[in-house]
GROMACS .gro file of C-alpha atoms in nm:
model
  133
    1MET     CA    1   4.586   3.009   5.884
    2ASN     CA    2   4.351   3.269   5.902
    3THR     CA    3   4.181   3.368   5.640
    4GLY     CA    4   4.291   3.752   5.626
    5LYS     CA    5   4.645   3.576   5.570
    6ARG     CA    6   4.525   3.375   5.365
    7VAL     CA    7   4.355   3.646   5.121
    8ALA     CA    8   4.647   3.845   5.174
    9LEU     CA    9   4.914   3.581   5.053
   10GLY     CA   10   4.679   3.493   4.770
   11ILE     CA   11   4.692   3.880   4.593
   12ALA     CA   12   5.050   3.836   4.656
   13ALA     CA   13   5.081   3.533   4.419
   14VAL     CA   14   4.792   3.676   4.198
   15PRO     CA   15   5.134   3.787   3.943
   16ALA     CA   16   5.323   3.455   3.924
   17VAL     CA   17   4.986   3.265   3.821
   18LEU     CA   18   4.897   3.503   3.575
   19THR     CA   19   5.246   3.470   3.474
   20LEU     CA   20   5.221   3.115   3.456
   21ALA     CA   21   4.883   3.073   3.271
   22ALA     CA   22   4.966   3.333   3.013
   23GLY     CA   23   5.164   3.054   2.783
   24SER     CA   24   5.446   3.222   2.614
   25ALA     CA   25   5.505   3.468   2.892
   26LEU     CA   26   5.658   3.185   3.074
   27ALA     CA   27   5.975   3.226   2.968
   28HIS     CA   28   6.157   3.335   3.257
   29GLN     CA   29   5.991   3.050   3.486
   30CYS     CA   30   6.143   2.684   3.561
   31VAL     CA   31   6.078   2.390   3.710
   32ASN     CA   32   6.313   2.132   3.782
   33ALA     CA   33   6.263   1.855   3.548
   34SER     CA   34   6.441   1.609   3.797
   35LYS     CA   35   6.275   1.663   4.065
   36VAL     CA   36   6.041   1.355   4.155
   37ASN     CA   37   5.846   1.547   4.489
   38GLN     CA   38   5.733   1.871   4.326
   39ALA     CA   39   5.567   1.958   4.649
   40ALA     CA   40   5.931   1.909   4.865
   41GLY     CA   41   6.056   2.264   4.970
   42VAL     CA   42   5.755   2.494   4.850
   43GLN     CA   43   5.708   2.763   5.061
   44VAL     CA   44   5.336   2.869   4.920
   45VAL     CA   45   5.094   2.574   4.745
   46ILE     CA   46   4.823   2.800   4.517
   47ASP     CA   47   4.533   2.631   4.378
   48ASP     CA   48   4.538   2.643   4.014
   49GLU     CA   49   4.147   2.640   3.932
   50SER     CA   50   4.075   2.946   4.207
   51GLY     CA   51   4.429   3.105   4.240
   52GLU     CA   52   4.352   3.092   4.619
   53VAL     CA   53   4.617   2.995   4.818
   54VAL     CA   54   4.571   2.647   5.039
   55TRP     CA   55   4.911   2.628   5.241
   56ALA     CA   56   5.200   2.866   5.307
   57THR     CA   57   5.492   2.800   5.563
   58ARG     CA   58   5.534   2.968   5.876
   59GLY     CA   59   5.803   3.210   5.762
   60VAL     CA   60   5.642   3.359   5.466
   61LEU     CA   61   5.347   3.455   5.684
   62ASN     CA   62   5.614   3.581   5.905
   63ARG     CA   63   5.771   3.766   5.690
   64ILE     CA   64   5.440   3.930   5.574
   65ASP     CA   65   5.332   3.975   5.896
   66ARG     CA   66   5.676   4.198   5.942
   67GLY     CA   67   5.637   4.387   5.600
   68VAL     CA   68   5.901   4.211   5.424
   69ILE     CA   69   5.624   4.035   5.154
   70ASN     CA   70   5.389   4.278   5.061
   71PRO     CA   71   5.063   4.096   5.062
   72GLU     CA   72   4.953   4.326   4.752
   73THR     CA   73   5.196   4.312   4.500
   74GLY     CA   74   5.386   3.995   4.598
   75GLU     CA   75   5.707   4.270   4.625
   76GLY     CA   76   5.961   4.057   4.853
   77PHE     CA   77   5.884   3.680   4.750
   78SER     CA   78   6.146   3.471   4.667
   79GLY     CA   79   6.126   3.109   4.672
   80LEU     CA   80   5.988   2.815   4.558
   81LEU     CA   81   5.616   2.864   4.447
   82GLY     CA   82   5.383   2.533   4.389
   83PHE     CA   83   5.074   2.466   4.240
   84ASP     CA   84   4.750   2.228   4.337
   85VAL     CA   85   4.670   2.117   3.972
   86ASN     CA   86   4.447   1.871   4.093
   87GLY     CA   87   4.271   1.981   4.403
   88ASP     CA   88   4.439   1.773   4.695
   89GLN     CA   89   4.645   2.081   4.847
   90VAL     CA   90   4.976   1.967   4.752
   91ALA     CA   91   5.187   2.091   4.477
   92ASP     CA   92   5.200   1.859   4.208
   93LEU     CA   93   5.457   2.155   3.983
   94ALA     CA   94   5.682   2.398   4.138
   95THR     CA   95   5.864   2.697   4.044
   96TRP     CA   96   6.134   2.984   4.128
   97ILE     CA   97   6.047   3.349   4.214
   98VAL     CA   98   6.413   3.435   4.271
   99GLY     CA   99   6.695   3.663   4.080
  100PRO     CA  100   6.632   3.967   3.950
  101ASN     CA  101   6.237   4.043   3.803
  102GLY     CA  102   6.191   3.695   3.986
  103GLU     CA  103   6.332   3.541   3.672
  104ILE     CA  104   6.602   3.250   3.654
  105PRO     CA  105   6.916   3.340   3.364
  106GLN     CA  106   6.809   3.224   3.051
  107GLN     CA  107   7.079   3.014   3.009
  108ALA     CA  108   7.022   2.859   3.326
  109GLN     CA  109   6.677   2.733   3.147
  110TYR     CA  110   6.783   2.690   2.800
  111GLY     CA  111   7.142   2.525   2.922
  112GLY     CA  112   7.115   2.168   2.988
  113ALA     CA  113   6.897   1.872   2.903
  114THR     CA  114   6.582   1.942   2.752
  115CYS     CA  115   6.372   1.720   3.005
  116SER     CA  116   6.657   1.741   3.341
  117GLY     CA  117   6.768   1.978   3.566
  118VAL     CA  118   6.627   2.320   3.525
  119VAL     CA  119   6.407   2.330   3.258
  120ASN     CA  120   6.162   2.657   3.069
  121ILE     CA  121   5.836   2.535   3.228
  122GLN     CA  122   5.675   2.589   2.894
  123VAL     CA  123   5.935   2.357   2.715
  124TRP     CA  124   5.873   2.113   2.969
  125PHE     CA  125   5.459   2.128   2.933
  126GLU     CA  126   5.543   2.093   2.596
  127GLN     CA  127   5.826   1.850   2.597
  128CYS     CA  128   5.869   1.654   2.889
  129GLN     CA  129   5.494   1.546   2.998
  130THR     CA  130   5.338   1.254   2.859
  131ASP     CA  131   5.037   1.260   3.141
  132PRO     CA  132   4.885   1.543   3.274
  133VAL     CA  133   5.065   1.651   3.626
   0.00000   0.00000   0.00000
């Protein structure tokens, strides 16, 4: 991925990074607690420390080139966003940016088992993680 696209995609991902870092603002973000390989299916991987995009699918890059995704605001992106928390450029945690305002309905987040399937990401960190990712 060229530097220009990487920077543009990094800008697009800033709102998601800020949301994940905001503690109580996590109420609309989810993780699949049952998914063993969090990297499977992600479309963008962001370094948790720097906020830099370390990987993106060709499809995401094509959507930026065609103007479907606005690299300055992230508008137009929907899909699975991964975060690399250990510096190996592979997603260790993934969340969805889908639905109205990038949100998965509250019923889906809180309707099932606490640490199985789709789980609110704040609940996942507080109740399901015994070891750091």
